Amino acid sequence: MKAAIVRNFGEPGDVVIGQLPDPAVRDHDVLIEIRAAAINYPDLLVIRGRYQNLPRPPFVPGKDAAGVVLQVGASVRRFRPGDRVVAHLEYGAYASRVALPERYCEALPDEMSFDNAVAMGLPFQTAYFALCERARFTQGETVLVTGASGGVGAAALQLVRALGGTAIAAINRPGQASQALADGASHVVDLSLPDVRESLRQQVFDVTDGRGVDIVLDALGGDVFNAALRTLAWCGRAVVIGFAAGGIPHIKANYLLLKNIEVSGLQWSDYRERDSRRVNDVQRKLHELYASGQIHPRIALKLPLDKVGEALDAIDRRAVIGRAVLGFD
């Protein structure tokens, strides 16, 4: 099979295209002919050897794949050859074929393309679990989303709107405002203003009549997280999704006590490993929201597998406002 291969941890340009043997199919596995794969920011961290879960080189990166079932193991009950599926992997999506346990797969509705399936993938799953599972969102609440121009941020904006909340998008550049509003934000706040610790809270208070927000979903970390924590209303909840800005913040426990606020974290892959039925339930819910037109991934770049290095570089330079997809036509 054709695959993008990481022979040693390094840079995106070190990923090579080559041939590998077709994967073996165990009793509980499905073998998928991949038609589309998504590039996610964590893929860059895995390739560089900087992610929390790392495979041993050589390996094939990639966490989101969609395609057609070619073969099923003897114990598989949910799928048969010819079925269209989306798959959530720890790695292995940048290849023409992959074999994985059926519990990591979900059937695709007829109206959903392979490209849209993988473009939703990890970002929408992460955003849904952060919002509904960890933050316990309820209809009518107000949510501040940092990193709103990224994949998870854009998904969170769409989900807040679809589920009946008010989303506030925190952006780094004024040019990102129009897309954040299109994704579902009711308000936009600017993280690039001087003294983010004070300016972010003031902007949020200005659009919430001084109340603050019920929930913060933070994918940036660093000073932005510390500033976002100060925007929480009484009994607010913050969820740590990542540290795309580079810094890991420290939390003063007395501040949580004084405001009756809470902070939790989300590592979505743990849900995939420990509670795959819940992940599949959420995937079906996301498919329903997609079918009703309430959410839709934004694909900004599609390239063939041979140009995976170019696609990874574009994500690394933050040159893509939207999702990057690899095609296997």
C-alpha atoms as a PDB file:
ATOM      1  CA  MET A   1       0.000   0.000   0.000  1.00  0.00           C
ATOM      2  CA  LYS A   2       1.043   3.604  -0.554  1.00  0.00           C
ATOM      3  CA  ALA A   3       1.771   5.615   2.581  1.00  0.00           C
ATOM      4  CA  ALA A   4       3.410   8.715   4.037  1.00  0.00           C
ATOM      5  CA  ILE A   5       6.133   7.379   6.319  1.00  0.00           C
ATOM      6  CA  VAL A   6       7.998   8.928   9.267  1.00  0.00           C
ATOM      7  CA  ARG A   7      11.274   7.030   9.490  1.00  0.00           C
ATOM      8  CA  ASN A   8      12.623   9.172  12.329  1.00  0.00           C
ATOM      9  CA  PHE A   9      11.094  12.018  14.333  1.00  0.00           C
ATOM     10  CA  GLY A  10      11.820  15.294  12.557  1.00  0.00           C
ATOM     11  CA  GLU A  11      10.248  17.992  10.431  1.00  0.00           C
ATOM     12  CA  PRO A  12       7.279  17.784   8.032  1.00  0.00           C
ATOM     13  CA  GLY A  13       9.665  17.854   5.101  1.00  0.00           C
ATOM     14  CA  ASP A  14      11.232  14.613   6.332  1.00  0.00           C
ATOM     15  CA  VAL A  15       8.031  12.632   5.741  1.00  0.00           C
ATOM     16  CA  VAL A  16       8.505  10.382   2.704  1.00  0.00           C
ATOM     17  CA  ILE A  17       6.090   8.633   0.366  1.00  0.00           C
ATOM     18  CA  GLY A  18       6.691   4.910   0.012  1.00  0.00           C
ATOM     19  CA  GLN A  19       5.208   1.440  -0.146  1.00  0.00           C
ATOM     20  CA  LEU A  20       4.339  -0.703   2.859  1.00  0.00           C
ATOM     21  CA  PRO A  21       2.786  -4.173   3.134  1.00  0.00           C
ATOM     22  CA  ASP A  22      -0.994  -4.214   3.486  1.00  0.00           C
ATOM     23  CA  PRO A  23      -1.976  -4.415   7.161  1.00  0.00           C
ATOM     24  CA  ALA A  24      -3.055  -7.718   8.676  1.00  0.00           C
ATOM     25  CA  VAL A  25      -6.728  -8.037   9.635  1.00  0.00           C
ATOM     26  CA  ARG A  26      -7.387  -9.477  13.101  1.00  0.00           C
ATOM     27  CA  ASP A  27     -10.685 -10.919  14.325  1.00  0.00           C
ATOM     28  CA  HIS A  28     -12.145  -7.587  15.502  1.00  0.00           C
ATOM     29  CA  ASP A  29     -10.615  -5.455  12.718  1.00  0.00           C
ATOM     30  CA  VAL A  30     -11.963  -3.802   9.627  1.00  0.00           C
ATOM     31  CA  LEU A  31      -9.703  -3.148   6.640  1.00  0.00           C
ATOM     32  CA  ILE A  32     -10.494   0.222   5.054  1.00  0.00           C
ATOM     33  CA  GLU A  33      -9.537   1.536   1.640  1.00  0.00           C
ATOM     34  CA  ILE A  34      -8.925   5.153   2.557  1.00  0.00           C
ATOM     35  CA  ARG A  35     -10.466   7.805   0.316  1.00  0.00           C
ATOM     36  CA  ALA A  36      -9.663  10.878   2.443  1.00  0.00           C
ATOM     37  CA  ALA A  37      -7.564  11.774   5.486  1.00  0.00           C
ATOM     38  CA  ALA A  38      -7.374  14.996   7.462  1.00  0.00           C
ATOM     39  CA  ILE A  39      -4.301  16.823   8.674  1.00  0.00           C
ATOM     40  CA  ASN A  40      -4.568  17.899  12.298  1.00  0.00           C
ATOM     41  CA  TYR A  41      -2.221  20.113  14.265  1.00  0.00           C
ATOM     42  CA  PRO A  42      -1.334  17.223  16.635  1.00  0.00           C
ATOM     43  CA  ASP A  43       0.030  15.345  13.608  1.00  0.00           C
ATOM     44  CA  LEU A  44       2.849  17.877  13.502  1.00  0.00           C
ATOM     45  CA  LEU A  45       3.621  17.239  17.159  1.00  0.00           C
ATOM     46  CA  VAL A  46       3.675  13.485  16.571  1.00  0.00           C
ATOM     47  CA  ILE A  47       5.990  13.829  13.558  1.00  0.00           C
ATOM     48  CA  ARG A  48       8.352  15.958  15.667  1.00  0.00           C
ATOM     49  CA  GLY A  49       8.235  13.563  18.614  1.00  0.00           C
ATOM     50  CA  ARG A  50       6.603  16.123  20.909  1.00  0.00           C
ATOM     51  CA  TYR A  51       3.183  14.574  21.521  1.00  0.00           C
ATOM     52  CA  GLN A  52       2.015  12.775  24.664  1.00  0.00           C
ATOM     53  CA  ASN A  53       1.354   9.523  22.767  1.00  0.00           C
ATOM     54  CA  LEU A  54       4.109   8.597  20.348  1.00  0.00           C
ATOM     55  CA  PRO A  55       4.471   5.545  18.092  1.00  0.00           C
ATOM     56  CA  ARG A  56       7.871   4.001  17.507  1.00  0.00           C
ATOM     57  CA  PRO A  57       9.377   4.959  14.111  1.00  0.00           C
ATOM     58  CA  PRO A  58       8.939   4.064  11.364  1.00  0.00           C
ATOM     59  CA  PHE A  59       5.209   4.815  11.357  1.00  0.00           C
ATOM     60  CA  VAL A  60       2.401   6.362   9.324  1.00  0.00           C
ATOM     61  CA  PRO A  61       0.906   9.517  10.907  1.00  0.00           C
ATOM     62  CA  GLY A  62      -2.689  10.712  10.724  1.00  0.00           C
ATOM     63  CA  LYS A  63      -5.688  10.538  13.073  1.00  0.00           C
ATOM     64  CA  ASP A  64      -8.749  10.935  10.813  1.00  0.00           C
ATOM     65  CA  ALA A  65      -9.603   8.670   7.877  1.00  0.00           C
ATOM     66  CA  ALA A  66     -12.683   7.846   5.837  1.00  0.00           C
ATOM     67  CA  GLY A  67     -13.206   5.246   3.169  1.00  0.00           C
ATOM     68  CA  VAL A  68     -14.765   1.952   2.163  1.00  0.00           C
ATOM     69  CA  VAL A  69     -14.560  -1.333   4.062  1.00  0.00           C
ATOM     70  CA  LEU A  70     -12.649  -3.943   2.067  1.00  0.00           C
ATOM     71  CA  GLN A  71     -12.539  -6.808   4.559  1.00  0.00           C
ATOM     72  CA  VAL A  72     -13.749  -7.600   8.085  1.00  0.00           C
ATOM     73  CA  GLY A  73     -12.422  -9.945  10.746  1.00  0.00           C
ATOM     74  CA  ALA A  74     -14.274 -13.017  11.904  1.00  0.00           C
ATOM     75  CA  SER A  75     -15.712 -11.305  15.001  1.00  0.00           C
ATOM     76  CA  VAL A  76     -16.858  -8.050  13.340  1.00  0.00           C
ATOM     77  CA  ARG A  77     -20.625  -7.537  13.516  1.00  0.00           C
ATOM     78  CA  ARG A  78     -21.289  -3.876  12.694  1.00  0.00           C
ATOM     79  CA  PHE A  79     -19.720  -3.621   9.236  1.00  0.00           C
ATOM     80  CA  ARG A  80     -19.332  -5.550   6.023  1.00  0.00           C
ATOM     81  CA  PRO A  81     -17.349  -5.011   2.803  1.00  0.00           C
ATOM     82  CA  GLY A  82     -18.635  -2.021   0.840  1.00  0.00           C
ATOM     83  CA  ASP A  83     -19.725   0.021   3.854  1.00  0.00           C
ATOM     84  CA  ARG A  84     -18.674   3.679   3.982  1.00  0.00           C
ATOM     85  CA  VAL A  85     -17.050   4.538   7.312  1.00  0.00           C
ATOM     86  CA  VAL A  86     -15.125   7.202   9.189  1.00  0.00           C
ATOM     87  CA  ALA A  87     -12.318   6.064  11.491  1.00  0.00           C
ATOM     88  CA  HIS A  88     -10.596   7.647  14.489  1.00  0.00           C
ATOM     89  CA  LEU A  89      -6.998   6.496  14.859  1.00  0.00           C
ATOM     90  CA  GLU A  90      -4.033   7.296  17.053  1.00  0.00           C
ATOM     91  CA  TYR A  91      -1.911   7.157  13.878  1.00  0.00           C
ATOM     92  CA  GLY A  92      -2.009   5.492  10.439  1.00  0.00           C
ATOM     93  CA  ALA A  93      -4.419   7.616   8.367  1.00  0.00           C
ATOM     94  CA  TYR A  94      -1.893   8.854   5.777  1.00  0.00           C
ATOM     95  CA  ALA A  95      -2.020   5.606   3.818  1.00  0.00           C
ATOM     96  CA  SER A  96      -4.141   4.001   1.132  1.00  0.00           C
ATOM     97  CA  ARG A  97      -5.266   1.290   3.568  1.00  0.00           C
ATOM     98  CA  VAL A  98      -5.595   0.835   7.311  1.00  0.00           C
ATOM     99  CA  ALA A  99      -6.794  -1.972   9.569  1.00  0.00           C
ATOM    100  CA  LEU A 100      -8.206  -1.128  12.999  1.00  0.00           C
ATOM    101  CA  PRO A 101     -10.762  -2.410  15.540  1.00  0.00           C
ATOM    102  CA  GLU A 102     -14.365  -1.867  14.488  1.00  0.00           C
ATOM    103  CA  ARG A 103     -15.071   0.082  17.695  1.00  0.00           C
ATOM    104  CA  TYR A 104     -12.991   2.957  16.303  1.00  0.00           C
ATOM    105  CA  CYS A 105     -15.255   3.262  13.266  1.00  0.00           C
ATOM    106  CA  GLU A 106     -18.688   4.705  12.568  1.00  0.00           C
ATOM    107  CA  ALA A 107     -20.891   4.392   9.501  1.00  0.00           C
ATOM    108  CA  LEU A 108     -21.148   7.427   7.239  1.00  0.00           C
ATOM    109  CA  PRO A 109     -24.541   8.783   6.199  1.00  0.00           C
ATOM    110  CA  ASP A 110     -25.125   8.754   2.444  1.00  0.00           C
ATOM    111  CA  GLU A 111     -25.216  12.557   2.237  1.00  0.00           C
ATOM    112  CA  MET A 112     -21.770  13.022   3.787  1.00  0.00           C
ATOM    113  CA  SER A 113     -18.694  13.000   1.553  1.00  0.00           C
ATOM    114  CA  PHE A 114     -15.434  11.372   2.617  1.00  0.00           C
ATOM    115  CA  ASP A 115     -13.775  14.806   2.625  1.00  0.00           C
ATOM    116  CA  ASN A 116     -16.353  16.313   4.968  1.00  0.00           C
ATOM    117  CA  ALA A 117     -16.239  13.259   7.211  1.00  0.00           C
ATOM    118  CA  VAL A 118     -12.524  13.602   7.922  1.00  0.00           C
ATOM    119  CA  ALA A 119     -12.692  17.399   8.035  1.00  0.00           C
ATOM    120  CA  MET A 120     -15.183  17.105  10.903  1.00  0.00           C
ATOM    121  CA  GLY A 121     -13.209  14.311  12.574  1.00  0.00           C
ATOM    122  CA  LEU A 122     -11.008  15.142  15.530  1.00  0.00           C
ATOM    123  CA  PRO A 123     -11.899  18.873  15.823  1.00  0.00           C
ATOM    124  CA  PHE A 124     -15.659  18.347  16.124  1.00  0.00           C
ATOM    125  CA  GLN A 125     -15.247  15.374  18.446  1.00  0.00           C
ATOM    126  CA  THR A 126     -12.859  17.372  20.640  1.00  0.00           C
ATOM    127  CA  ALA A 127     -15.100  20.434  20.673  1.00  0.00           C
ATOM    128  CA  TYR A 128     -18.209  18.392  21.514  1.00  0.00           C
ATOM    129  CA  PHE A 129     -16.561  16.525  24.391  1.00  0.00           C
ATOM    130  CA  ALA A 130     -15.024  19.724  25.763  1.00  0.00           C
ATOM    131  CA  LEU A 131     -18.309  21.608  25.577  1.00  0.00           C
ATOM    132  CA  CYS A 132     -20.864  18.967  26.556  1.00  0.00           C
ATOM    133  CA  GLU A 133     -18.927  16.359  28.528  1.00  0.00           C
ATOM    134  CA  ARG A 134     -16.313  18.339  30.433  1.00  0.00           C
ATOM    135  CA  ALA A 135     -18.002  21.768  30.650  1.00  0.00           C
ATOM    136  CA  ARG A 136     -21.569  20.361  30.933  1.00  0.00           C
ATOM    137  CA  PHE A 137     -22.975  23.016  28.605  1.00  0.00           C
ATOM    138  CA  THR A 138     -26.677  23.791  28.832  1.00  0.00           C
ATOM    139  CA  GLN A 139     -28.834  25.739  26.407  1.00  0.00           C
ATOM    140  CA  GLY A 140     -28.618  29.496  26.837  1.00  0.00           C
ATOM    141  CA  GLU A 141     -25.083  29.616  28.254  1.00  0.00           C
ATOM    142  CA  THR A 142     -22.327  31.898  26.982  1.00  0.00           C
ATOM    143  CA  VAL A 143     -19.017  30.371  25.876  1.00  0.00           C
ATOM    144  CA  LEU A 144     -15.650  32.040  25.234  1.00  0.00           C
ATOM    145  CA  VAL A 145     -13.616  30.125  22.640  1.00  0.00           C
ATOM    146  CA  THR A 146      -9.902  30.877  22.318  1.00  0.00           C
ATOM    147  CA  GLY A 147      -8.042  29.809  19.194  1.00  0.00           C
ATOM    148  CA  ALA A 148     -11.319  30.418  17.384  1.00  0.00           C
ATOM    149  CA  SER A 149      -9.728  30.353  13.923  1.00  0.00           C
ATOM    150  CA  GLY A 150      -8.315  26.848  14.437  1.00  0.00           C
ATOM    151  CA  GLY A 151     -10.047  23.559  13.707  1.00  0.00           C
ATOM    152  CA  VAL A 152     -11.301  22.896  17.249  1.00  0.00           C
ATOM    153  CA  GLY A 153     -12.177  26.551  17.796  1.00  0.00           C
ATOM    154  CA  ALA A 154     -14.239  26.811  14.620  1.00  0.00           C
ATOM    155  CA  ALA A 155     -16.009  23.551  15.480  1.00  0.00           C
ATOM    156  CA  ALA A 156     -16.783  24.852  18.975  1.00  0.00           C
ATOM    157  CA  LEU A 157     -18.317  28.050  17.595  1.00  0.00           C
ATOM    158  CA  GLN A 158     -20.598  26.038  15.320  1.00  0.00           C
ATOM    159  CA  LEU A 159     -21.620  23.661  18.101  1.00  0.00           C
ATOM    160  CA  VAL A 160     -22.400  26.419  20.605  1.00  0.00           C
ATOM    161  CA  ARG A 161     -24.697  28.040  18.074  1.00  0.00           C
ATOM    162  CA  ALA A 162     -26.296  24.728  17.060  1.00  0.00           C
ATOM    163  CA  LEU A 163     -26.970  23.754  20.672  1.00  0.00           C
ATOM    164  CA  GLY A 164     -28.553  27.056  21.631  1.00  0.00           C
ATOM    165  CA  GLY A 165     -25.765  29.031  23.264  1.00  0.00           C
ATOM    166  CA  THR A 166     -23.938  32.305  22.674  1.00  0.00           C
ATOM    167  CA  ALA A 167     -20.360  32.044  21.431  1.00  0.00           C
ATOM    168  CA  ILE A 168     -17.647  34.669  21.867  1.00  0.00           C
ATOM    169  CA  ALA A 169     -14.661  34.126  19.579  1.00  0.00           C
ATOM    170  CA  ALA A 170     -11.200  35.172  20.756  1.00  0.00           C
ATOM    171  CA  ILE A 171      -8.984  35.858  17.735  1.00  0.00           C
ATOM    172  CA  ASN A 172      -5.375  36.926  17.224  1.00  0.00           C
ATOM    173  CA  ARG A 173      -5.773  38.973  14.048  1.00  0.00           C
ATOM    174  CA  PRO A 174      -8.599  41.272  12.920  1.00  0.00           C
ATOM    175  CA  GLY A 175      -8.752  39.442   9.594  1.00  0.00           C
ATOM    176  CA  GLN A 176     -10.075  36.350  11.382  1.00  0.00           C
ATOM    177  CA  ALA A 177     -13.218  38.112  12.600  1.00  0.00           C
ATOM    178  CA  SER A 178     -15.450  37.594   9.563  1.00  0.00           C
ATOM    179  CA  GLN A 179     -14.879  33.838   9.506  1.00  0.00           C
ATOM    180  CA  ALA A 180     -15.468  33.549  13.265  1.00  0.00           C
ATOM    181  CA  LEU A 181     -18.799  35.311  12.860  1.00  0.00           C
ATOM    182  CA  ALA A 182     -19.691  33.035   9.957  1.00  0.00           C
ATOM    183  CA  ASP A 183     -18.833  30.002  12.096  1.00  0.00           C
ATOM    184  CA  GLY A 184     -21.340  31.053  14.731  1.00  0.00           C
ATOM    185  CA  ALA A 185     -19.788  33.659  17.013  1.00  0.00           C
ATOM    186  CA  SER A 186     -22.139  36.358  18.280  1.00  0.00           C
ATOM    187  CA  HIS A 187     -19.208  38.511  19.363  1.00  0.00           C
ATOM    188  CA  VAL A 188     -15.487  38.707  18.606  1.00  0.00           C
ATOM    189  CA  VAL A 189     -12.751  39.792  21.024  1.00  0.00           C
ATOM    190  CA  ASP A 190      -9.158  40.632  20.117  1.00  0.00           C
ATOM    191  CA  LEU A 191      -6.285  38.839  21.872  1.00  0.00           C
ATOM    192  CA  SER A 192      -3.680  41.057  20.205  1.00  0.00           C
ATOM    193  CA  LEU A 193      -4.563  44.166  22.239  1.00  0.00           C
ATOM    194  CA  PRO A 194      -1.992  45.312  24.822  1.00  0.00           C
ATOM    195  CA  ASP A 195      -2.184  43.795  28.322  1.00  0.00           C
ATOM    196  CA  VAL A 196      -4.296  40.768  27.460  1.00  0.00           C
ATOM    197  CA  ARG A 197      -4.880  40.066  31.144  1.00  0.00           C
ATOM    198  CA  GLU A 198      -6.963  43.227  31.471  1.00  0.00           C
ATOM    199  CA  SER A 199      -8.080  43.834  27.895  1.00  0.00           C
ATOM    200  CA  LEU A 200      -9.652  40.408  27.395  1.00  0.00           C
ATOM    201  CA  ARG A 201     -11.759  40.635  30.523  1.00  0.00           C
ATOM    202  CA  GLN A 202     -12.883  44.154  29.648  1.00  0.00           C
ATOM    203  CA  GLN A 203     -13.914  43.119  26.121  1.00  0.00           C
ATOM    204  CA  VAL A 204     -15.846  40.110  27.431  1.00  0.00           C
ATOM    205  CA  PHE A 205     -17.534  42.129  30.166  1.00  0.00           C
ATOM    206  CA  ASP A 206     -18.517  44.757  27.587  1.00  0.00           C
ATOM    207  CA  VAL A 207     -20.500  42.195  25.564  1.00  0.00           C
ATOM    208  CA  THR A 208     -21.955  40.322  28.561  1.00  0.00           C
ATOM    209  CA  ASP A 209     -23.188  43.335  30.551  1.00  0.00           C
ATOM    210  CA  GLY A 210     -20.434  42.814  33.078  1.00  0.00           C
ATOM    211  CA  ARG A 211     -21.454  39.245  33.905  1.00  0.00           C
ATOM    212  CA  GLY A 212     -18.698  37.232  32.211  1.00  0.00           C
ATOM    213  CA  VAL A 213     -19.031  33.841  30.532  1.00  0.00           C
ATOM    214  CA  ASP A 214     -20.289  30.507  31.766  1.00  0.00           C
ATOM    215  CA  ILE A 215     -17.657  28.465  29.949  1.00  0.00           C
ATOM    216  CA  VAL A 216     -14.153  28.973  28.572  1.00  0.00           C
ATOM    217  CA  LEU A 217     -12.790  26.513  26.002  1.00  0.00           C
ATOM    218  CA  ASP A 218      -9.073  27.182  25.752  1.00  0.00           C
ATOM    219  CA  ALA A 219      -6.765  25.681  23.148  1.00  0.00           C
ATOM    220  CA  LEU A 220      -3.959  28.227  23.515  1.00  0.00           C
ATOM    221  CA  GLY A 221      -2.640  28.119  27.077  1.00  0.00           C
ATOM    222  CA  GLY A 222      -0.049  30.599  28.331  1.00  0.00           C
ATOM    223  CA  ASP A 223      -1.091  34.146  29.161  1.00  0.00           C
ATOM    224  CA  VAL A 224      -4.311  33.754  27.183  1.00  0.00           C
ATOM    225  CA  PHE A 225      -5.541  31.009  29.513  1.00  0.00           C
ATOM    226  CA  ASN A 226      -4.762  33.096  32.588  1.00  0.00           C
ATOM    227  CA  ALA A 227      -6.617  36.041  31.062  1.00  0.00           C
ATOM    228  CA  ALA A 228      -9.558  33.896  29.965  1.00  0.00           C
ATOM    229  CA  LEU A 229      -9.964  32.503  33.486  1.00  0.00           C
ATOM    230  CA  ARG A 230     -10.680  36.057  34.681  1.00  0.00           C
ATOM    231  CA  THR A 231     -13.640  36.308  32.275  1.00  0.00           C
ATOM    232  CA  LEU A 232     -15.575  33.508  33.994  1.00  0.00           C
ATOM    233  CA  ALA A 233     -18.809  34.311  35.746  1.00  0.00           C
ATOM    234  CA  TRP A 234     -19.650  32.913  39.178  1.00  0.00           C
ATOM    235  CA  CYS A 235     -19.612  29.085  39.042  1.00  0.00           C
ATOM    236  CA  GLY A 236     -18.078  29.184  35.566  1.00  0.00           C
ATOM    237  CA  ARG A 237     -16.170  26.270  34.026  1.00  0.00           C
ATOM    238  CA  ALA A 238     -12.973  26.322  31.989  1.00  0.00           C
ATOM    239  CA  VAL A 239     -11.709  23.412  29.896  1.00  0.00           C
ATOM    240  CA  VAL A 240      -8.062  23.044  28.898  1.00  0.00           C
ATOM    241  CA  ILE A 241      -7.879  21.627  25.365  1.00  0.00           C
ATOM    242  CA  GLY A 242      -4.283  22.391  24.397  1.00  0.00           C
ATOM    243  CA  PHE A 243      -1.315  24.727  24.456  1.00  0.00           C
ATOM    244  CA  ALA A 244      -1.004  25.961  20.872  1.00  0.00           C
ATOM    245  CA  ALA A 245       0.518  29.232  22.086  1.00  0.00           C
ATOM    246  CA  GLY A 246       3.375  27.273  23.628  1.00  0.00           C
ATOM    247  CA  GLY A 247       3.153  28.017  27.350  1.00  0.00           C
ATOM    248  CA  ILE A 248       1.640  25.748  30.009  1.00  0.00           C
ATOM    249  CA  PRO A 249      -0.048  28.000  32.582  1.00  0.00           C
ATOM    250  CA  HIS A 250      -0.068  27.601  36.357  1.00  0.00           C
ATOM    251  CA  ILE A 251      -3.361  27.902  38.198  1.00  0.00           C
ATOM    252  CA  LYS A 252      -3.731  29.557  41.596  1.00  0.00           C
ATOM    253  CA  ALA A 253      -6.088  27.313  43.518  1.00  0.00           C
ATOM    254  CA  ASN A 254      -7.299  30.140  45.762  1.00  0.00           C
ATOM    255  CA  TYR A 255      -8.717  31.930  42.689  1.00  0.00           C
ATOM    256  CA  LEU A 256     -10.876  28.891  41.928  1.00  0.00           C
ATOM    257  CA  LEU A 257     -12.154  28.966  45.493  1.00  0.00           C
ATOM    258  CA  LEU A 258     -12.888  32.688  45.610  1.00  0.00           C
ATOM    259  CA  LYS A 259     -14.959  32.665  42.404  1.00  0.00           C
ATOM    260  CA  ASN A 260     -16.453  29.168  42.795  1.00  0.00           C
ATOM    261  CA  ILE A 261     -15.083  28.265  39.374  1.00  0.00           C
ATOM    262  CA  GLU A 262     -13.637  25.023  38.099  1.00  0.00           C
ATOM    263  CA  VAL A 263     -11.005  23.978  35.571  1.00  0.00           C
ATOM    264  CA  SER A 264     -10.867  20.603  33.856  1.00  0.00           C
ATOM    265  CA  GLY A 265      -8.880  19.136  31.005  1.00  0.00           C
ATOM    266  CA  LEU A 266      -9.704  17.117  27.926  1.00  0.00           C
ATOM    267  CA  GLN A 267      -7.557  14.499  26.274  1.00  0.00           C
ATOM    268  CA  TRP A 268     -10.044  13.188  23.740  1.00  0.00           C
ATOM    269  CA  SER A 269      -8.077  10.086  22.820  1.00  0.00           C
ATOM    270  CA  ASP A 270      -8.715   8.701  26.317  1.00  0.00           C
ATOM    271  CA  TYR A 271     -12.435   8.659  25.526  1.00  0.00           C
ATOM    272  CA  ARG A 272     -11.718   6.792  22.307  1.00  0.00           C
ATOM    273  CA  GLU A 273      -9.745   4.152  24.221  1.00  0.00           C
ATOM    274  CA  ARG A 274     -11.870   3.915  27.389  1.00  0.00           C
ATOM    275  CA  ASP A 275     -15.398   4.646  26.143  1.00  0.00           C
ATOM    276  CA  SER A 276     -15.579   4.085  22.390  1.00  0.00           C
ATOM    277  CA  ARG A 277     -19.369   3.647  22.557  1.00  0.00           C
ATOM    278  CA  ARG A 278     -19.684   7.194  23.838  1.00  0.00           C
ATOM    279  CA  VAL A 279     -17.454   8.416  20.997  1.00  0.00           C
ATOM    280  CA  ASN A 280     -19.655   6.598  18.483  1.00  0.00           C
ATOM    281  CA  ASP A 281     -22.783   8.090  20.074  1.00  0.00           C
ATOM    282  CA  VAL A 282     -21.284  11.564  19.698  1.00  0.00           C
ATOM    283  CA  GLN A 283     -20.305  10.825  16.102  1.00  0.00           C
ATOM    284  CA  ARG A 284     -23.908   9.961  15.297  1.00  0.00           C
ATOM    285  CA  LYS A 285     -25.066  13.166  16.991  1.00  0.00           C
ATOM    286  CA  LEU A 286     -22.593  15.152  14.888  1.00  0.00           C
ATOM    287  CA  HIS A 287     -23.869  13.434  11.749  1.00  0.00           C
ATOM    288  CA  GLU A 288     -27.427  14.478  12.701  1.00  0.00           C
ATOM    289  CA  LEU A 289     -26.338  18.092  13.167  1.00  0.00           C
ATOM    290  CA  TYR A 290     -24.546  17.950   9.818  1.00  0.00           C
ATOM    291  CA  ALA A 291     -27.582  16.479   8.052  1.00  0.00           C
ATOM    292  CA  SER A 292     -29.779  19.246   9.456  1.00  0.00           C
ATOM    293  CA  GLY A 293     -27.372  21.912   8.187  1.00  0.00           C
ATOM    294  CA  GLN A 294     -26.445  23.162  11.664  1.00  0.00           C
ATOM    295  CA  ILE A 295     -22.741  22.323  11.412  1.00  0.00           C
ATOM    296  CA  HIS A 296     -20.416  21.986   8.455  1.00  0.00           C
ATOM    297  CA  PRO A 297     -16.632  21.650   8.225  1.00  0.00           C
ATOM    298  CA  ARG A 298     -14.713  24.313   6.337  1.00  0.00           C
ATOM    299  CA  ILE A 299     -12.225  22.713   3.930  1.00  0.00           C
ATOM    300  CA  ALA A 300      -9.603  25.240   2.880  1.00  0.00           C
ATOM    301  CA  LEU A 301      -7.003  22.963   1.294  1.00  0.00           C
ATOM    302  CA  LYS A 302      -7.098  19.598  -0.458  1.00  0.00           C
ATOM    303  CA  LEU A 303      -3.975  17.943  -1.802  1.00  0.00           C
ATOM    304  CA  PRO A 304      -3.028  14.438  -2.924  1.00  0.00           C
ATOM    305  CA  LEU A 305      -1.061  12.183  -0.584  1.00  0.00           C
ATOM    306  CA  ASP A 306       2.084  12.828  -2.633  1.00  0.00           C
ATOM    307  CA  LYS A 307       1.994  16.452  -1.437  1.00  0.00           C
ATOM    308  CA  VAL A 308       1.578  15.666   2.248  1.00  0.00           C
ATOM    309  CA  GLY A 309       4.710  17.666   3.098  1.00  0.00           C
ATOM    310  CA  GLU A 310       3.239  20.764   1.467  1.00  0.00           C
ATOM    311  CA  ALA A 311      -0.006  20.321   3.383  1.00  0.00           C
ATOM    312  CA  LEU A 312       1.791  19.829   6.709  1.00  0.00           C
ATOM    313  CA  ASP A 313       3.916  22.901   6.072  1.00  0.00           C
ATOM    314  CA  ALA A 314       0.803  24.996   5.403  1.00  0.00           C
ATOM    315  CA  ILE A 315      -0.710  23.907   8.724  1.00  0.00           C
ATOM    316  CA  ASP A 316       2.583  24.554  10.493  1.00  0.00           C
ATOM    317  CA  ARG A 317       2.746  28.123   9.129  1.00  0.00           C
ATOM    318  CA  ARG A 318      -0.914  28.670  10.017  1.00  0.00           C
ATOM    319  CA  ALA A 319      -1.492  29.527   6.380  1.00  0.00           C
ATOM    320  CA  VAL A 320      -4.749  27.563   6.271  1.00  0.00           C
ATOM    321  CA  ILE A 321      -7.910  29.066   7.760  1.00  0.00           C
ATOM    322  CA  GLY A 322      -9.955  25.898   7.761  1.00  0.00           C
ATOM    323  CA  ARG A 323      -9.267  22.202   7.342  1.00  0.00           C
ATOM    324  CA  ALA A 324      -6.616  20.498   5.228  1.00  0.00           C
ATOM    325  CA  VAL A 325      -7.538  17.190   3.578  1.00  0.00           C
ATOM    326  CA  LEU A 326      -5.513  14.575   1.721  1.00  0.00           C
ATOM    327  CA  GLY A 327      -7.147  12.844  -1.228  1.00  0.00           C
ATOM    328  CA  PHE A 328      -6.555   9.275  -2.412  1.00  0.00           C
ATOM    329  CA  ASP A 329      -8.296   9.382  -5.805  1.00  0.00           C
END
